[in-house]
C-alpha cells in the first residue's frame, strides 16, 4: 500500500480529468487563466495544464494541451476531458465569454499530451446558448456518447418535487468523434434545494432562482449506468457530488425524493470546501476505483486536485472522502458482498 494526502497536487487545478495509458497516468484540468478568462489579444500559445504520474500520488507538470483557437470563440476555457479512439486523442472542452455563449468543441492530437488542435464545433450558441462540461463515454458496444450540461428555463413538477430552472445534465450520441447527434436526452434536471446556484439571478432577461447540475462523469457497474455529477455553486460550501442511475445509457435516469445534501462528496467545514467536478480512474492495483475531484482549501485560495476511493454498497456509489489526512491507496475496508464481487 501507498499513502497519499489531499490535495495530491499543490497548484490550482480545477475540473481534473485523469486517465491511464500504457501504465502511466495523465491529468488535464482548468488552469486559473483558463477559468478566469484571457485578456483580449493576450499572447498565449496553449490552454489547459497537463500533469503525469506513475502512481496517481506524485504528479509532475507536463505542459499545456490545447493550441489556442481563434479568440473570437471566447476567452474562457473550461473543463477539458480526453478520449482515445482509432489511434487518435480527442480533447472535449467548452469555450465562451464568461457565463454566456459557451459552446462545446473538440480538438485532436496523435499523442495524449498533445498538442491538440481545434477540429470541430459540437454545439452552436445560436441553438444552445450555454453548453459546458463535456464528458465522453464509451459503452460496451463501442458506441460513444457525450454527456454535458446546458441551460433550461422551464419549470414544473414530478413525483420527486419541483423541477427548477437552471443548468442541467443531458446526453447525446457521438455520430463520429467530432460530430454530435442533435438527438438530445435529458439525464437530470435540478430538483433539490442544495443544488441552488444563486437566488434571484438575472438570466436571459428574467430573474430566476437558478439551480445548477454540472460536471457529469459516467461509469457502468452491475449492468447499470451511474452518472456522477456536481451540484450547487462551485464558489460556496454547498457544492458537492451526487449521482443518478439508469438501466440504459440514454436513460431514463432515477430521481429520488428527499435528497437534502450531496451523497458522495460534500464540504467538511474548516477542512475541505466545495469538493466537486470529478473524474474516475482505476488505481494501480487494477481494481480500486478512485474519484478525482477539485476542492477549495479552507481559506478558498485555490481549487486543487484531490482523490479518494469510490466504491459500491448494494448498488449505491459511495466515498469516504473528502479526506485531508494521510490515506492508504487502496484503503482497507470491510468487504461487502458487492465489493468482494468487484475485486
XYZ file of C-alpha atoms in Angstrom:
343
model
C 0.000 0.000 0.000
C 0.986 3.579 -0.629
C -0.132 6.654 1.265
C -1.425 9.921 -0.194
C -2.583 13.158 1.372
C -5.001 15.554 -0.299
C -4.540 17.710 -2.218
C -2.402 15.480 -4.431
C -1.272 18.481 -6.492
C -0.439 21.723 -4.728
C -1.206 24.150 -7.548
C -4.520 25.425 -8.896
C -6.013 22.603 -10.981
C -9.795 22.697 -11.356
C -12.100 20.196 -13.113
C -9.473 17.429 -13.051
C -9.808 14.629 -15.593
C -7.454 11.661 -15.072
C -6.860 8.749 -17.436
C -4.349 5.920 -17.741
C -2.468 4.894 -20.861
C 0.424 2.424 -21.149
C 0.797 2.157 -17.341
C 1.097 5.898 -16.894
C -1.443 8.392 -15.580
C -2.259 11.723 -17.157
C -4.347 14.608 -15.843
C -5.795 17.627 -17.586
C -7.658 20.449 -15.904
C -8.797 24.047 -15.964
C -5.993 26.422 -15.063
C -6.556 29.786 -13.318
C -6.063 31.728 -16.549
C -8.397 29.362 -18.400
C -11.177 29.719 -15.833
C -10.968 33.467 -15.328
C -10.584 34.255 -18.988
C -7.717 35.520 -21.040
C -7.466 39.197 -21.819
C -8.147 40.042 -25.458
C -5.014 39.842 -27.590
C -3.035 38.157 -24.808
C -0.096 36.286 -26.285
C -0.694 32.735 -25.096
C 0.044 29.693 -27.184
C -1.609 26.923 -25.187
C -4.556 26.225 -22.875
C -5.290 23.613 -20.156
C -2.458 22.404 -17.863
C -1.319 18.778 -18.051
C 0.210 16.513 -15.400
C 1.644 12.993 -15.469
C 2.259 10.332 -12.821
C 3.249 6.689 -12.379
C 1.280 6.112 -9.174
C -1.585 8.670 -9.018
C 0.100 10.231 -5.983
C 3.154 12.080 -7.283
C 2.384 14.410 -10.201
C 4.698 16.467 -12.379
C 3.761 19.251 -14.815
C 3.666 18.224 -18.490
C 2.972 21.491 -20.283
C -0.358 22.575 -21.732
C -2.644 20.697 -24.094
C -4.616 22.917 -26.451
C -3.224 25.273 -29.048
C -5.283 28.412 -28.519
C -8.067 28.630 -31.115
C -9.476 31.796 -32.684
C -10.095 34.283 -29.856
C -13.439 35.191 -31.426
C -14.742 31.923 -29.901
C -14.232 33.362 -26.428
C -11.611 33.871 -23.750
C -12.858 31.442 -21.075
C -11.870 27.771 -21.412
C -13.438 25.217 -19.056
C -13.451 21.567 -18.070
C -11.419 19.567 -20.627
C -11.748 15.792 -20.981
C -9.900 13.298 -23.176
C -10.992 10.269 -25.227
C -8.857 7.822 -27.215
C -10.318 6.250 -30.365
C -8.929 4.974 -33.664
C -5.355 5.816 -32.721
C -6.145 9.498 -32.098
C -6.704 11.545 -28.956
C -9.717 13.840 -28.666
C -9.952 16.788 -26.293
C -13.504 17.919 -25.497
C -13.914 21.336 -23.895
C -16.073 24.445 -23.704
C -15.100 27.961 -24.703
C -17.056 31.171 -24.404
C -17.497 34.608 -22.939
C -17.821 34.397 -19.171
C -21.087 32.709 -18.209
C -22.646 33.450 -21.605
C -22.465 31.897 -25.068
C -20.411 28.859 -24.134
C -20.083 26.181 -26.798
C -18.659 22.666 -26.845
C -15.775 21.942 -29.183
C -13.315 19.133 -29.864
C -9.595 19.212 -30.637
C -7.442 16.334 -31.910
C -3.883 15.063 -31.395
C -1.883 11.931 -32.128
C -0.332 11.962 -28.623
C -2.006 12.032 -25.175
C -0.038 15.144 -24.201
C -0.822 16.937 -27.437
C -0.513 19.415 -28.879
C -4.257 19.372 -29.550
C -5.568 21.435 -32.451
C -9.169 22.576 -32.553
C -11.124 20.487 -35.061
C -14.897 20.982 -34.795
C -17.821 22.730 -33.173
C -20.195 20.397 -31.329
C -22.858 22.863 -30.126
C -23.830 26.182 -31.671
C -24.577 29.122 -29.326
C -27.354 30.174 -31.700
C -29.175 26.949 -30.796
C -27.729 26.227 -27.331
C -26.513 29.462 -25.717
C -24.724 27.770 -22.816
C -23.204 24.278 -23.001
C -20.336 23.192 -20.728
C -18.572 20.241 -19.112
C -18.399 17.651 -21.924
C -17.811 14.065 -20.805
C -17.176 11.417 -23.499
C -18.320 7.914 -22.526
C -17.840 4.671 -24.493
C -20.356 1.906 -23.903
C -19.589 -1.811 -24.043
C -20.742 -1.998 -27.673
C -18.133 0.566 -28.717
C -20.550 3.462 -29.224
C -19.550 6.855 -27.867
C -21.796 9.345 -26.087
C -21.240 12.882 -24.874
C -22.738 13.861 -21.540
C -22.700 17.570 -20.773
C -24.572 20.419 -19.064
C -26.811 23.063 -20.650
C -29.417 25.608 -19.547
C -33.168 25.066 -19.115
C -35.629 27.865 -18.367
C -38.856 25.910 -17.903
C -40.128 24.687 -14.541
C -42.597 22.031 -13.462
C -43.092 19.207 -11.015
C -42.968 15.430 -10.789
C -43.033 12.718 -8.126
C -39.776 13.997 -6.618
C -40.967 17.585 -6.345
C -40.461 20.788 -8.300
C -38.145 20.972 -11.296
C -36.032 24.123 -11.200
C -34.761 26.446 -13.896
C -31.004 26.291 -14.342
C -28.129 24.307 -15.760
C -28.816 20.564 -16.003
C -27.473 17.322 -17.477
C -28.074 15.854 -20.935
C -26.568 13.203 -23.217
C -26.336 12.755 -26.991
C -24.669 10.070 -29.083
C -21.464 10.974 -30.883
C -22.114 10.116 -34.537
C -18.358 10.420 -35.020
C -15.751 11.594 -32.525
C -16.126 15.096 -33.982
C -19.875 15.229 -34.698
C -22.599 15.282 -32.051
C -26.090 13.969 -32.748
C -28.858 16.555 -32.439
C -31.000 13.978 -30.606
C -30.626 15.152 -27.015
C -31.822 13.182 -23.985
C -32.277 14.795 -20.574
C -30.344 12.958 -17.875
C -31.341 15.002 -14.828
C -32.929 18.347 -14.015
C -32.386 20.084 -10.704
C -34.982 19.218 -8.078
C -33.176 19.714 -4.734
C -32.705 22.818 -2.612
C -28.989 22.133 -2.109
C -28.461 22.484 -5.885
C -29.186 26.235 -5.766
C -26.532 28.264 -7.582
C -27.940 31.711 -6.805
C -31.284 33.177 -5.801
C -32.769 35.987 -7.882
C -30.172 35.577 -10.598
C -30.660 37.675 -13.774
C -30.577 35.250 -16.716
C -31.922 35.537 -20.263
C -33.707 38.803 -19.484
C -35.572 37.395 -16.469
C -34.935 36.693 -12.781
C -34.588 33.078 -11.605
C -33.714 31.116 -8.520
C -31.021 29.409 -10.574
C -30.031 25.809 -9.831
C -27.032 24.012 -11.289
C -26.073 20.428 -12.120
C -22.758 20.046 -13.932
C -19.539 18.050 -14.304
C -21.027 14.648 -15.296
C -18.835 11.542 -15.139
C -20.324 8.149 -16.077
C -19.362 4.640 -15.020
C -21.036 1.281 -15.543
C -21.424 -1.074 -12.586
C -23.534 -4.218 -12.329
C -25.162 -3.525 -15.690
C -26.327 -0.041 -14.616
C -25.105 3.391 -15.682
C -24.196 5.817 -12.927
C -23.930 9.491 -13.803
C -21.931 11.081 -11.026
C -22.283 14.856 -11.076
C -21.728 18.055 -9.124
C -24.425 20.443 -7.971
C -24.853 23.844 -6.389
C -22.469 26.777 -6.705
C -18.792 25.967 -7.186
C -17.962 29.124 -5.217
C -19.693 28.041 -1.985
C -19.670 25.298 0.632
C -22.946 23.836 -0.676
C -21.190 22.438 -3.763
C -20.808 18.654 -3.755
C -21.078 15.370 -5.652
C -24.178 13.214 -6.062
C -25.394 10.599 -8.566
C -28.274 9.329 -10.660
C -28.590 5.859 -12.243
C -30.234 4.147 -15.213
C -30.516 0.769 -16.898
C -29.761 2.389 -20.273
C -27.093 4.882 -21.238
C -29.711 7.297 -22.635
C -31.986 6.942 -19.612
C -34.404 7.400 -18.045
C -32.265 8.212 -15.016
C -33.538 7.918 -11.461
C -34.955 10.819 -9.476
C -35.070 10.304 -5.710
C -37.160 12.449 -3.413
C -35.778 13.751 -0.141
C -32.115 14.136 -1.101
C -31.129 17.013 1.175
C -27.365 17.074 0.554
C -24.822 15.609 -1.888
C -24.312 11.946 -1.038
C -20.821 11.150 -2.383
C -18.704 14.211 -1.538
C -19.605 17.333 0.440
C -17.948 20.111 2.408
C -16.254 19.358 5.719
C -16.265 22.761 7.477
C -12.819 24.037 8.276
C -11.117 21.264 6.290
C -12.363 20.930 2.686
C -14.717 23.326 0.909
C -16.890 22.563 -2.117
C -15.495 19.245 -3.422
C -16.688 18.566 -6.944
C -16.319 18.226 -10.702
C -14.872 14.745 -10.648
C -13.494 12.087 -12.940
C -12.987 8.401 -12.174
C -9.906 6.265 -12.791
C -8.647 2.834 -11.762
C -5.814 2.770 -9.210
C -2.510 0.992 -9.913
C -3.866 -2.204 -8.284
C -6.108 -2.503 -11.409
C -9.308 -2.837 -9.362
C -9.866 0.086 -7.000
C -11.867 2.981 -8.415
C -10.700 6.436 -7.447
C -12.780 9.580 -7.688
C -10.591 12.551 -8.594
C -12.054 15.970 -7.858
C -11.154 19.533 -7.053
C -11.759 21.227 -3.718
C -11.045 24.553 -2.087
C -8.695 24.832 0.842
C -10.355 26.306 3.996
C -9.250 29.820 3.002
C -10.631 29.298 -0.534
C -7.414 30.388 -2.202
C -7.437 27.794 -4.990
C -9.276 24.748 -6.325
C -6.786 21.891 -6.122
C -6.800 18.242 -7.232
C -7.781 15.610 -4.659
C -8.798 11.954 -4.783
C -10.449 9.250 -2.703
C -11.792 5.767 -3.264
C -15.178 5.323 -4.938
C -16.874 2.050 -4.015
C -20.320 0.473 -4.225
C -22.505 -0.925 -1.458
C -25.758 -2.569 -2.538
C -25.668 -0.753 -5.848
C -25.042 2.671 -4.281
C -21.834 4.606 -5.096
C -20.057 5.892 -2.006
C -16.845 7.538 -0.909
C -15.202 8.081 2.471
C -13.947 11.430 1.158
C -13.195 14.142 1.145
C -10.082 13.280 3.138
C -7.349 15.663 4.256
C -5.124 13.364 6.346
C -2.760 10.572 5.173
C -4.811 7.832 3.478
C -3.823 4.408 2.179
C -4.137 3.555 -1.510
C -6.041 1.292 -1.735
C -7.802 1.776 1.578
C -8.718 -1.296 3.616
C -12.412 -1.618 4.383
C -14.873 -4.329 5.433
C -15.753 -6.396 2.390
C -19.376 -6.143 1.437
C -20.750 -8.723 -0.990
C -20.746 -6.167 -3.804
C -17.170 -5.075 -3.062
C -15.915 -8.666 -2.963
C -17.507 -9.351 -6.338
C -15.774 -6.355 -7.877
C -12.260 -7.045 -6.618
